[in-house]
Every structure is written in structure tokens, then in C-alpha cells.
Coordinates of C-alpha atoms and ligand atoms in Angstrom, one line a residue:
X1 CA 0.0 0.0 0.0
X2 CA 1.2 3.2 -0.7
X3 CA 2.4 5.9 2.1
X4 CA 3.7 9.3 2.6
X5 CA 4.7 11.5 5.2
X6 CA 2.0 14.4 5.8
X7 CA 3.4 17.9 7.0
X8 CA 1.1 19.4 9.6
X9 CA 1.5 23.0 10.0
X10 CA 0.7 25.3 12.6
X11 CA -1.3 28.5 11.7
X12 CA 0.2 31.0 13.4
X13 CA -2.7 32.6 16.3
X14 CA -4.1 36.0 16.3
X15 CA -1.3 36.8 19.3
X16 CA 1.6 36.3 18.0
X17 CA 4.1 38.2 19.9
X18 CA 7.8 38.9 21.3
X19 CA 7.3 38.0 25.1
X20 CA 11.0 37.0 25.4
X21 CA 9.5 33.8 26.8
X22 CA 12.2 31.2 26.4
X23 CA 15.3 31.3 28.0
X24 CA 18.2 29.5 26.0
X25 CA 16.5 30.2 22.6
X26 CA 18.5 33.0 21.6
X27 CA 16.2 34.9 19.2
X28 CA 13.2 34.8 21.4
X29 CA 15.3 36.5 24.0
X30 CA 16.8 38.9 21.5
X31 CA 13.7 40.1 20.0
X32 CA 12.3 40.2 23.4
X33 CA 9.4 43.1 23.3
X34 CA 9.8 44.2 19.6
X35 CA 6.1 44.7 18.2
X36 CA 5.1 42.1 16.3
X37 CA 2.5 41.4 12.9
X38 CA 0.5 38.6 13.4
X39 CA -1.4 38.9 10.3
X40 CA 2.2 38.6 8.4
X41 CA 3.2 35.8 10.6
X42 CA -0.2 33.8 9.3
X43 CA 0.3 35.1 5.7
X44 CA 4.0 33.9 5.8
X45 CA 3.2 30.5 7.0
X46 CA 0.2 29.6 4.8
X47 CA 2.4 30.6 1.6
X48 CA 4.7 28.2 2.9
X49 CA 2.1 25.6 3.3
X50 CA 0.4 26.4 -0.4
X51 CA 4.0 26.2 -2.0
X52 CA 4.3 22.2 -0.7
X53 CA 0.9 21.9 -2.1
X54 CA 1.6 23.0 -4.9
X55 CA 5.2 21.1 -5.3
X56 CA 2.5 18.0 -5.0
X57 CA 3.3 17.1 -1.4
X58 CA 0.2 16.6 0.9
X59 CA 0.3 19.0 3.4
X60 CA -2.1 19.7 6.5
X61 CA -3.4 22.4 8.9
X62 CA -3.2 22.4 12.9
X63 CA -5.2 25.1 14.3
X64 CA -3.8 27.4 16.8
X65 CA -4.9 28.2 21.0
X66 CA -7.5 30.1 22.4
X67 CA -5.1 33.1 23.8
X68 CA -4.6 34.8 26.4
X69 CA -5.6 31.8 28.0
X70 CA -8.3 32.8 30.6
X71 CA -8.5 29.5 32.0
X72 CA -4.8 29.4 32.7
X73 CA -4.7 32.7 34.6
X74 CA -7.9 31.8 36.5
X75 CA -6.0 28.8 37.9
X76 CA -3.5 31.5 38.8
X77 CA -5.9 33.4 41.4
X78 CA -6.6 36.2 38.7
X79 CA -10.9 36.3 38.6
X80 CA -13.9 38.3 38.0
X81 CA -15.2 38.2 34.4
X82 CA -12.8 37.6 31.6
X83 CA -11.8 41.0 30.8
X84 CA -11.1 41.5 35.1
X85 CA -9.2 38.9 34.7
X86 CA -7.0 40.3 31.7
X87 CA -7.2 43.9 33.3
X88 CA -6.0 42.5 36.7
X89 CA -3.3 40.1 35.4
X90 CA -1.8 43.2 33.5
X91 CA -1.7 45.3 36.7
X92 CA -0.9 42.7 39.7
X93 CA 1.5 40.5 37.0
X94 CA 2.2 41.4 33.6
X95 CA 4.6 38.4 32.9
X96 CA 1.9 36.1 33.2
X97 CA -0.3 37.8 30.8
X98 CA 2.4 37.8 28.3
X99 CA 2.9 34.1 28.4
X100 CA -0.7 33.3 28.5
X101 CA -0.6 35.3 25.2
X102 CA 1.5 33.6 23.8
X103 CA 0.8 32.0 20.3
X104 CA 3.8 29.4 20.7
X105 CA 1.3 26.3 19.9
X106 CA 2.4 27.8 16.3
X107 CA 5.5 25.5 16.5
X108 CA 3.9 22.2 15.7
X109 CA 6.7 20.4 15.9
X110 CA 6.6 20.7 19.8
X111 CA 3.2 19.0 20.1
X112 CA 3.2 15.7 20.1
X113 CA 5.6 12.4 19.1
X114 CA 4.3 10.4 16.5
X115 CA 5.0 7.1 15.2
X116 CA 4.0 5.7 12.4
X117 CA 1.7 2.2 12.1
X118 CA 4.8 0.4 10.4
X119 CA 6.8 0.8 14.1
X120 CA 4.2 0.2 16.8
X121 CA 3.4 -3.1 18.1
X122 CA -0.8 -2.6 17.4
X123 CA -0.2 -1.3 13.8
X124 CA -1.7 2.1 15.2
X125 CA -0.7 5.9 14.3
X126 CA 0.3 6.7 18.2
X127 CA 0.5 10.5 19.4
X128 CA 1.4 11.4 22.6
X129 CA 1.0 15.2 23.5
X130 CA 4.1 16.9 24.9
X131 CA 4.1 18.1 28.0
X132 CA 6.3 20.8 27.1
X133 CA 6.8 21.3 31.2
X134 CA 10.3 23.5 30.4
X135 CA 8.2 26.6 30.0
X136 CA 5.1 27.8 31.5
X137 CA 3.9 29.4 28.2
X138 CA 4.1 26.1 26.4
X139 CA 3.3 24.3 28.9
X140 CA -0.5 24.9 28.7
X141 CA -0.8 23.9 25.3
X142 CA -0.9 19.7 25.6
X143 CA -4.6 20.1 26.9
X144 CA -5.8 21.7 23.7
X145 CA -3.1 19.8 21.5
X146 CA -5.1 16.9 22.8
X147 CA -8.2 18.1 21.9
X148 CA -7.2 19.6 18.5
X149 CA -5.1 16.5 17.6
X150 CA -8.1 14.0 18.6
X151 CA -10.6 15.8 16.3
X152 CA -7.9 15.6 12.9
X153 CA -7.3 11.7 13.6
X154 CA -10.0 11.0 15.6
X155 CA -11.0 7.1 14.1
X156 CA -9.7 4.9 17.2
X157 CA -9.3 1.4 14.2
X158 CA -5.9 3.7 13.0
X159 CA -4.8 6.5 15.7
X160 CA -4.1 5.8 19.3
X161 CA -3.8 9.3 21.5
X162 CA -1.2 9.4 24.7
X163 CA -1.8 12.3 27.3
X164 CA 1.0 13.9 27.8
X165 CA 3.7 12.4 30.5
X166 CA 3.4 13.9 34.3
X167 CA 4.2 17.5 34.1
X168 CA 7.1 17.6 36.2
X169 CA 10.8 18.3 34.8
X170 CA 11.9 15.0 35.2
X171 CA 9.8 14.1 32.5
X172 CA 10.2 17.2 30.2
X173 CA 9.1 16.1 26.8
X174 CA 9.5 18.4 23.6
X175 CA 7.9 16.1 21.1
X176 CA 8.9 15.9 17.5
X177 CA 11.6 18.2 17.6
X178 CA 13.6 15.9 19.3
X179 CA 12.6 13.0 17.5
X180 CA 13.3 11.3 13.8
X181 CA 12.6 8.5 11.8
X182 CA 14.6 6.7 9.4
X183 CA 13.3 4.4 6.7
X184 CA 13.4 3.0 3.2
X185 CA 10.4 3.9 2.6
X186 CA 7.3 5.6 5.0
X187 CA 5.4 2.7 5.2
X188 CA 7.9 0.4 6.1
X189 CA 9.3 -0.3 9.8
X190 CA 11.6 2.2 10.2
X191 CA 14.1 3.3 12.9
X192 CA 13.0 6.1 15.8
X193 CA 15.9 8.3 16.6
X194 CA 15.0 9.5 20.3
X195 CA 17.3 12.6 21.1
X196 CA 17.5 13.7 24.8
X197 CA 19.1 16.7 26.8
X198 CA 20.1 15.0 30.2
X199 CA 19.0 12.1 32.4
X200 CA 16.6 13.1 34.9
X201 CA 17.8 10.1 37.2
X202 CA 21.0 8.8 36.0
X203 CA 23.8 10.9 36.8
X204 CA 26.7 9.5 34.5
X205 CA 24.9 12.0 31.5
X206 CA 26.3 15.0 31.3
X207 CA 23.9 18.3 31.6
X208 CA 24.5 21.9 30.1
X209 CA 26.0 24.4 32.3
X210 CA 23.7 27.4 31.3
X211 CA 20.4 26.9 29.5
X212 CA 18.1 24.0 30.1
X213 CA 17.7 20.6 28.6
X214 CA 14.2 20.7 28.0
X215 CA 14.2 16.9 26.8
X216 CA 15.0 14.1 29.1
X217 CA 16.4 10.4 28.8
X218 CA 13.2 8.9 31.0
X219 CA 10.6 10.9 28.5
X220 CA 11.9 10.0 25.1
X221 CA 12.0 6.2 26.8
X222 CA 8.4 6.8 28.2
X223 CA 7.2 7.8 24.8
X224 CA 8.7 4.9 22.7
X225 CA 7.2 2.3 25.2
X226 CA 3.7 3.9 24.5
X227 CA 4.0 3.6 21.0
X228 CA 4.9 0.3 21.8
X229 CA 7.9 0.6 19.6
X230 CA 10.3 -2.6 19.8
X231 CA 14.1 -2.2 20.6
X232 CA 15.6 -2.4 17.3
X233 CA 14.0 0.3 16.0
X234 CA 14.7 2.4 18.3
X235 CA 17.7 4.8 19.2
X236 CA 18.6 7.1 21.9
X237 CA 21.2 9.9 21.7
X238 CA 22.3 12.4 23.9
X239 CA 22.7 16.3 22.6
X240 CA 25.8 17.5 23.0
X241 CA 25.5 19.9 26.4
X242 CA 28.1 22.3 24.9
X243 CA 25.7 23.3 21.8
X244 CA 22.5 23.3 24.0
X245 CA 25.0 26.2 25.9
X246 CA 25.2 27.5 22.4
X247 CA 21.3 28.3 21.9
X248 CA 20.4 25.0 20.3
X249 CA 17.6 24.1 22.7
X250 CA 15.9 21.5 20.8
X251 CA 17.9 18.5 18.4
X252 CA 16.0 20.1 15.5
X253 CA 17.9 23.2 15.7
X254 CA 21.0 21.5 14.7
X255 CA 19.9 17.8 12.7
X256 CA 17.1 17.2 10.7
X257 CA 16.2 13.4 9.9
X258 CA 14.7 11.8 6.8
X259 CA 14.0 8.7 4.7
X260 CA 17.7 7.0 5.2
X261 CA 19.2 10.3 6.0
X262 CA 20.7 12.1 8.7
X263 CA 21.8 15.7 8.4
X264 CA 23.7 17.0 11.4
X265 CA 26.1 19.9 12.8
X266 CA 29.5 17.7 13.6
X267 CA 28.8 19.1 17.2
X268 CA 25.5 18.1 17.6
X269 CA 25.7 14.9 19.7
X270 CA 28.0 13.4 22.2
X271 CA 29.3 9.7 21.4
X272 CA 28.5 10.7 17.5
X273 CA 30.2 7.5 16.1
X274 CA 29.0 4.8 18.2
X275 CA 25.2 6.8 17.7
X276 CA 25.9 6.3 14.0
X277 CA 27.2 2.7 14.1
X278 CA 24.0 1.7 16.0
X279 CA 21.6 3.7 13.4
X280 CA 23.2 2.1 10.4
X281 CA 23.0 -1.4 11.6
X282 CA 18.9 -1.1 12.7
X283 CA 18.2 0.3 9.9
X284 CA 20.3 -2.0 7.8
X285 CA 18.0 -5.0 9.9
X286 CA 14.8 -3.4 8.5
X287 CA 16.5 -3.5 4.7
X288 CA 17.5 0.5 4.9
X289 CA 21.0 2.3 3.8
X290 CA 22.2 5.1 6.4
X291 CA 23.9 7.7 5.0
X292 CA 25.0 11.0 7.5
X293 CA 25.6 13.7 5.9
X294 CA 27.7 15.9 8.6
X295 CA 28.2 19.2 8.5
X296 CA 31.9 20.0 9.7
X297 CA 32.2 22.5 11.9
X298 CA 35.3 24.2 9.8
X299 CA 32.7 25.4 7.4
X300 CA 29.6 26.2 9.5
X301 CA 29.8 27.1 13.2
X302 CA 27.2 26.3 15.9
X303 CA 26.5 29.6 15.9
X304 CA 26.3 30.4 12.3
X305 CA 23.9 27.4 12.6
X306 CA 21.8 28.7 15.1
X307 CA 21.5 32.5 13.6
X308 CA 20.2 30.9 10.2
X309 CA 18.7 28.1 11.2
X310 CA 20.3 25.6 9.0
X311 CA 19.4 22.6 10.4
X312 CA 15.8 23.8 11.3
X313 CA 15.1 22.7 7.7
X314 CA 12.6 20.0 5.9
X315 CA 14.4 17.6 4.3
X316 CA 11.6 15.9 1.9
X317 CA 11.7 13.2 -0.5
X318 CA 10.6 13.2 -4.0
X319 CA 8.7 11.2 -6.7
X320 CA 12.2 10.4 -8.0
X321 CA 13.8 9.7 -4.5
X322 CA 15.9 13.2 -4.4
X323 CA 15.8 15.1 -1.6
X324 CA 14.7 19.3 -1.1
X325 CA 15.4 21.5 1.4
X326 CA 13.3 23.7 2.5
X327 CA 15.5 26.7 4.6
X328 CA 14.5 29.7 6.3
X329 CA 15.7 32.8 4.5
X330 CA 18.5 33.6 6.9
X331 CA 20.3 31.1 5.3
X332 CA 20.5 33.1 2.0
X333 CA 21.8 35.6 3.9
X334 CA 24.5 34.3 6.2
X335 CA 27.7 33.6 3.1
X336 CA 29.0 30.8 5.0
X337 CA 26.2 28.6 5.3
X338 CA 24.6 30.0 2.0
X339 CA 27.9 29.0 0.3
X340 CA 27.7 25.2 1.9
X341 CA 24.2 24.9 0.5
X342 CA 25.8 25.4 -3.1
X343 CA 28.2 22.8 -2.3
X344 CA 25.7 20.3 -1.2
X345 CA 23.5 20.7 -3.9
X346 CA 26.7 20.5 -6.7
X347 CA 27.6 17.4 -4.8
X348 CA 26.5 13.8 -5.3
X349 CA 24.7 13.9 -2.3
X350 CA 20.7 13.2 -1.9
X351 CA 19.4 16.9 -1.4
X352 CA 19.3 18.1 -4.9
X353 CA 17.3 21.4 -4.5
X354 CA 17.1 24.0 -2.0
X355 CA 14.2 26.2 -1.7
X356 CA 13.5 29.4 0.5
X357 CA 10.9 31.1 2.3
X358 CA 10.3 33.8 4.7
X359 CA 9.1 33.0 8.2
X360 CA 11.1 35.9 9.4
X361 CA 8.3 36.3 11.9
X362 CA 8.1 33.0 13.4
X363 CA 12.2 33.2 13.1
X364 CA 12.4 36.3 15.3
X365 CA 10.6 33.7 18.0
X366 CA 12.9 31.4 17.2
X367 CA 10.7 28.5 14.7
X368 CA 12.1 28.1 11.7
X369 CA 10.3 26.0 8.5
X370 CA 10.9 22.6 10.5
X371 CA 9.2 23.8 13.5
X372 CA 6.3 25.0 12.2
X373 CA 5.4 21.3 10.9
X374 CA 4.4 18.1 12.6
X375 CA 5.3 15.0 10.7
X376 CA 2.8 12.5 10.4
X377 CA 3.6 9.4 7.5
X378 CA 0.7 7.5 6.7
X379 CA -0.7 5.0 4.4
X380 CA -3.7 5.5 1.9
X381 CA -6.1 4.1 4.2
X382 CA -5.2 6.0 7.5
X383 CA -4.9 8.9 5.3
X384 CA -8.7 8.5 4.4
X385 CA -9.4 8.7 7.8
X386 CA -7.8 11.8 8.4
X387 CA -10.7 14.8 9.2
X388 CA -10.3 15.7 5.5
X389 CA -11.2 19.5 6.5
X390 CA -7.7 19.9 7.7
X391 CA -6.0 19.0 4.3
X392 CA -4.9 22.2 2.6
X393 CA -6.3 22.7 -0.9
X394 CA -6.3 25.6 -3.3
X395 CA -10.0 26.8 -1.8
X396 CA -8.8 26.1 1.9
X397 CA -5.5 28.2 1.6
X398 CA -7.9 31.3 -0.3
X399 CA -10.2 30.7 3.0
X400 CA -7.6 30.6 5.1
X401 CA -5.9 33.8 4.1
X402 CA -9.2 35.9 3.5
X403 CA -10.0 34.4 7.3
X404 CA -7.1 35.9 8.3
X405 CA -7.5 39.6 6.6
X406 CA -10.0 39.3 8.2
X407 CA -8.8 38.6 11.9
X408 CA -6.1 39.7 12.6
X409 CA -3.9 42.6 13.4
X410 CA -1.0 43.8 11.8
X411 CA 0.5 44.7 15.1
X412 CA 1.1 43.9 18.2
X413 CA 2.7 44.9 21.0
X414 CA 3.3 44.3 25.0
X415 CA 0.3 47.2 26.2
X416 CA -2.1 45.8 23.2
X417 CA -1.8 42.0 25.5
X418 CA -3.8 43.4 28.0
X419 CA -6.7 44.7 26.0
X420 CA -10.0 42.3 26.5
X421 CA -10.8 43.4 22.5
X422 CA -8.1 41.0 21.1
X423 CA -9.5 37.7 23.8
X424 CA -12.7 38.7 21.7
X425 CA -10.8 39.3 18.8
X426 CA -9.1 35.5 18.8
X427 CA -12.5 33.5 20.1
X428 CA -14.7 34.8 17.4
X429 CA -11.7 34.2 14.9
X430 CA -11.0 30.3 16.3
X431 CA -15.1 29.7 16.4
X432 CA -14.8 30.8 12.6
X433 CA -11.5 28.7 11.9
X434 CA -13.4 25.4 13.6
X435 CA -15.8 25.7 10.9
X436 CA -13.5 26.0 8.7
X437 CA -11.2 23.5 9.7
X438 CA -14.6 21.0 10.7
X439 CA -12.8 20.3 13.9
X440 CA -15.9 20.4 16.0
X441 CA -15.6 22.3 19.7
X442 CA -12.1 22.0 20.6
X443 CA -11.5 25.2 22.6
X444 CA -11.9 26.0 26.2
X445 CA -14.5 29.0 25.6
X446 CA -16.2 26.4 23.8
X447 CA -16.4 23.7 25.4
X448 CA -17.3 25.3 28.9
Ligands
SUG501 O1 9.8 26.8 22.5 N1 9.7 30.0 21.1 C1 9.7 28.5 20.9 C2 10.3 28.1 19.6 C3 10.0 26.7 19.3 C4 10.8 26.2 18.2 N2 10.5 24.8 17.9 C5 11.4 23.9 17.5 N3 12.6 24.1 17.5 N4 10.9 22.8 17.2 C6 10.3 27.8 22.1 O2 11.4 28.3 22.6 C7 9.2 32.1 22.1 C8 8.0 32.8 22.6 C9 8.3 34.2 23.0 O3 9.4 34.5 23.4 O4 7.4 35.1 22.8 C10 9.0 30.6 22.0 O5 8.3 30.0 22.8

């Protein structure tokens, strides 16, 4: 039976903003407070999606949150009615109005770990929801995920859902941005590449001196045990501590992952060769050819890496069993890297083509093209089964951008947060979008 692998992309929420939310990711914290344009953030993603459509690759929609999230703030002591609670969370705490603002659920990538029915032990699609417990802005958005994720692959014969593991750090869980699959083709059994941060209980891994691992050891290993995944086709690695020190806060940031091929930063990963060895021989069990494609750190450092976002690329196969990369535009513009892309592509290596696209507002948040997309492979029937309204087509990218002309503000900045127009603004814009999107209720100001 034929299969592919789906990209998922977030829509980027009416709130997009600079809160300066995430320590160790250095552009969040760089462009902490700028004003932002949602409506450009949306517009730039949705071209991004349309182009894939366009190249022939199937390509999905996940909706974005219900910001600021009044819920969340409630929990937090704020009350009254909804706008009180804005007006008073913006006098009595302002941080915590910013990070309940945040439209971070854009960055798909972070909500859940899938595996595909060709790995797990009952032939199922398994999610499980990332708890994202690192940050508190993130970390309220597994409820929803949930929600949102159980109404696009909701028939129970193809898709098992996992709630997300115990929020506590031990078991900090970043999702698909720290996870990759290799295979010879998407609908075979293929080899889950598990990459982790530290050890939450065993103290012989190393940890980062500075920034947080956000992914742990126990996690990834909680996750593949849900998806029932067997041991050889499975493979942890640790991140290298020194690059997480660097800014790289999630393994996408400096490897991307797919079909038989690994594209890595030299630095990225400690015990790189026996990590290799071990991911050539599963996948040579399951009938694949490995190939790592390392980038050496003579001709593009971790923190030329970082600035363009390099590594934050899709790497997608073909008809013809080539490779493109999709990269952020930063890379055009830092010579080094831009100048190693040239290479690559003369070279007899798999990535023939490299495309480009502007996400600079997402970028400024730190989410390149790779974060903005889950990865979901499928085969014809499970892809049937799919809630077809979240495809994108020609008429659903037109809705899609006139919904957002519509919606959304061209800018935003820290005082517009705590104005109770824009919770209005972003509830009768998601009530629309559901419709849209035939996701059903999915939101909290719907459902309650
Ligand atoms: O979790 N930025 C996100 C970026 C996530 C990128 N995802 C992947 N690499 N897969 C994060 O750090 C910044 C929000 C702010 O500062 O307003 C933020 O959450």
C-alpha cells in the first residue's frame, strides 16, 4: 500500500508576539518586546504551506490556541469576568499575561511524538501530547493539543492518542523536535531516533552548564514504550550539552532526519560515532541504507547554525527519490552557510534542490520552517481517515488567508496584551476557523 509522510503546519494565532519567553532560545530572547504582525506571521506561513501543495506534497493544517488563556490565569488566582481577569493580570502581573498570550502552539513540531503504524506493536498511528513542562507558556498547550489532535485523527481502528507524560521536569518532553525516523520507505518499519538533553535520574549524562535541557532520557524512553515501539528500532542519543549552551535548545535546531538520511552539525551529539554505528545497523535489519551527511564545523559554526537556522530545515523526498530542502531565508543571507548549501546541492549527495521562504516572523521567535510542521507518515487508508477539513487545498488556503485579513492585526505589542478586544478578537476568529477546519468544539471557551 502506498504511504507518505503528511506535513502538519501550525497556523500561526491571532497573538503572536515577542514576550521573550524562552530562556536559552537565543532569538526569542533577543527580540524580546519588539512589536510584532500577526497577520504577516499567518500570511508567511500559509504561503509556505500552499508552496508544498503546490510542489504535490500533501500538506495539513493544525489550528492554533484560544489566547490569552483565561482559564490558565484563573487557575493562577486572577478572577472576575474575563476582561477583570486580563485587566488584573496586566496590573498585579504582567509576565503572566504575556505568556498566557503567547501564540507558541504555532511551533507544531513541539506537540506531540508520533509514530507511524509500520513501528508500533498494534499497527496504530500513536500520538502522545508533549508536555512541554520546560516553559510555563508552552506548557498549557498539551490540553488543547489533545483536543485539536483527537478531532484531525480522531477514528480509534488507526490513531491511538497518549496524554501527555506527568508534568514535572523529570519528565520534560519536547515532542517531534527531538525525535526522527529513518526508513526505506514511510510505510515500512523504520528506525525512531530518540534525542534527549540530560538524564533526569542517572547521573553519568552529562547536563548543560547554562540553558536547560528541555528533553529528558526517561521521557523519550516513556514515549517509545507507549507507541509500543520494539528495541531495534529504536535509538537514543544524547545532545551534546556544549551546543544546547550555544542556543540550540531542541535536536531540530541542529539535525534534521529523513528517509535513510541524517543531516547533522558535527557538534551536535556526544558519542557521535558509536550513535551512527548503531543507526546504520537497525536500519540495515529493517532492509535500509544510512547515509549522515555531517556538517563539519570548519565550514559552518554552531553559531552560524543557530543564527540561520540551517538545520531547522525540511528535508523531503521526491517522486524520484531526491531530496529538497526547505530553509528559512536567513540562510540566503549568512555567506558561509549559503555557500555550503551550493556545495551540497553540486555534490553527489541526496538533497538536490534548495528552496527558500520567509518565516522571518516566526524566526524572530525562534521557529524556523521545521518547527512549524508536525510530521505525520501515513498510508492511503489511515490517510482517508484523516478529518479531511484539515488538508490544505487551493479553496482552503484562499479561506484561510481571507479568514485571516479578516482577523487579525497587523501589530502587536506588550500594552495591546492586555486589551480584552483582542480575547474577543481571537474567540470569534477560532469559532470561525473550527468551521472552517470541521474540527468540531475544541477550545476551552467552547467547550465550557
Ligand atoms: O519553545 N519559542 C519557541 C520556539 C520553538 C521552536 N520549535 C522547535 N525548535 N521545534 C520555544 O522556545 C518564544 C516565545 C516568545 O518569546 O514570545 C518561544 O516560545
Amino acid at each position: 500500500m502506498k504511504s507518505c509522510e503528511v506535513n502538519f503546519d501550525g497556523l500561526v494565532g491571532p497573538t503572536h508576539n515577542y514576550g521573550g519567553l524562552s530562556y536559552g532560545n537565543v532569538a526569542s530572547q533577543s527580540n524580546c518586546q519588539q512589536s510584532s504582525n500577526p497577520r504577516e506571521a499567518a500570511l508567511q506561513g500559509l504561503a509556505k504551506m500552499k508552496a508544498l501543495t503546490d510542489m504535490g506534497f500533501t500538506q495539513g493544517v493544525l489550528a492554533p490556541q484560544e489566547r490569552p488563556d483565561i482559564a490558565g490565569l484563573r487557575k493562577l488566582g486572577f478572577d472576575g469576568t474575563d476582561a477583570q481577569v486580563i485587566e488584573r493580570a496586566a496590573k498585579q502581573a504582567m509576565p503572566l499575561l504575556v505568556a498566557s498570550c503567547s501564540a507558541s502552539s504555532m511551533w507544531v513540531a513541539n506537540a506531540a511524538t508520533v509514530s507511524p503504524s509500520a513501528d508500533t506493536a498494534d499497527g496504530r498511528v500513536h500520538f502522545t501530547a508533549a508536555n512541554l513542562n520546560c516553559k510555563y507558556h508552552r506548557s498549557i498547550e498539551h490540553p488543547t493539543t489533545s483536543r485539536v489532535l483527537g478531532s484531525m485523527f480522531a477514528d480509534q481502528q488507526h490513531f491511538a492518542h497518549h496524554a501527555a507524560l506527568p508534568a514535572v521536569a523529570q519528565f520534560g518532553d519536547e515532542g517531534a523536535a527531538n525525535h526522527t525516523r529513518f526508513c526505506r520507505s514511510y510505510g515500512e518499519a523504520g528506525v525512531e531516533f530518540f534525542v534527549f538533553g540530560r538524564s533526569a535520574f542517572d547521573t553519568r549524562y552529562p547536563a548543560p552548564q547554562k540553558y536547560p535541557a528541555r528533553q529528558t532520557l526517561e521521557a523519550s524512553q516513556a514515549v517509545a514504550r507507549l507507541h509500543g515501539l520494539s528495541d531495534d528500532g529504536v535509538v537514543f542519543a544524547q545532545q551534546n550539552p556544549a551546543v544546547i549552551d550555544q542556543g540550540v535548545f531542541h535536536n531540530d535546531v541542529i539535525a534534521v532526519g529523513n528517509g535513510e538520511v541524517l543531516f547533522y552539525h558535527e557538534d551536535a551529539f556526544l558519542n557521535t560515532e558509536h550513535m551512527l554505528s548503531e543507526l546504520h545497523d537497525k536500519l540495515g535489519r529493517r532492509g535500509g541504507r544510512f547515509q549522515a551527511i555531517c556538517v563539519p564545523r570548519s565550514e559552518v559554526g554552531v553559531e552560524d547554525a543557530v543564527r540561520s537556522y540551517l538545520f531547522n530545515s525540511q528535508l523531503l523526498s521526491r517522486p524520484d527519490g531526491s531530496m529538497l530542502l526547505i530553509v528559512p531565508e536567513e540562510c540566503r543571507g549568512n555567506e558561509r552557510v549559503w555557500n555550503y548549501l551550493q556545495r551540497l546541492i553540486a555534490d553527489e549527495s541526496p538533497v538536490r534542490e534548495v528552496k527558500v521562504f520567509d518565516l522571518k516572523q516566526s524566526m524572530q521567535n525562534g521557529g524556523g520552517p521545521a518547527c512549524l510542521r508536525l510530521r505525520v507518515a501515513l498510508n492511503e487508508t489511515e490517510l482517508a481517515a484523516v478529518n479531511p477539513g484539515v488538508i490544505m487545498t487551493a479553496p482552503l488556503y484562499d479561506t484561510l488567508t481571507q479568514w485571516v485579513d479578516k482577523h487579525y492585526r497587523d501589530r502587536l505589542s506588550e500594552n495591546d496584551l492586555a486589551d480584552p478586544q483582542l480575547l474577543d478578537e481571537c474567540r470569534t476568529a477560532l469559532d470561525e476557523l473550527t468551521r472552517h477546519l470541521k474540527l468540531g468544539a475544541v477550545y476551552p471557551f467552547q467547550i465550557n
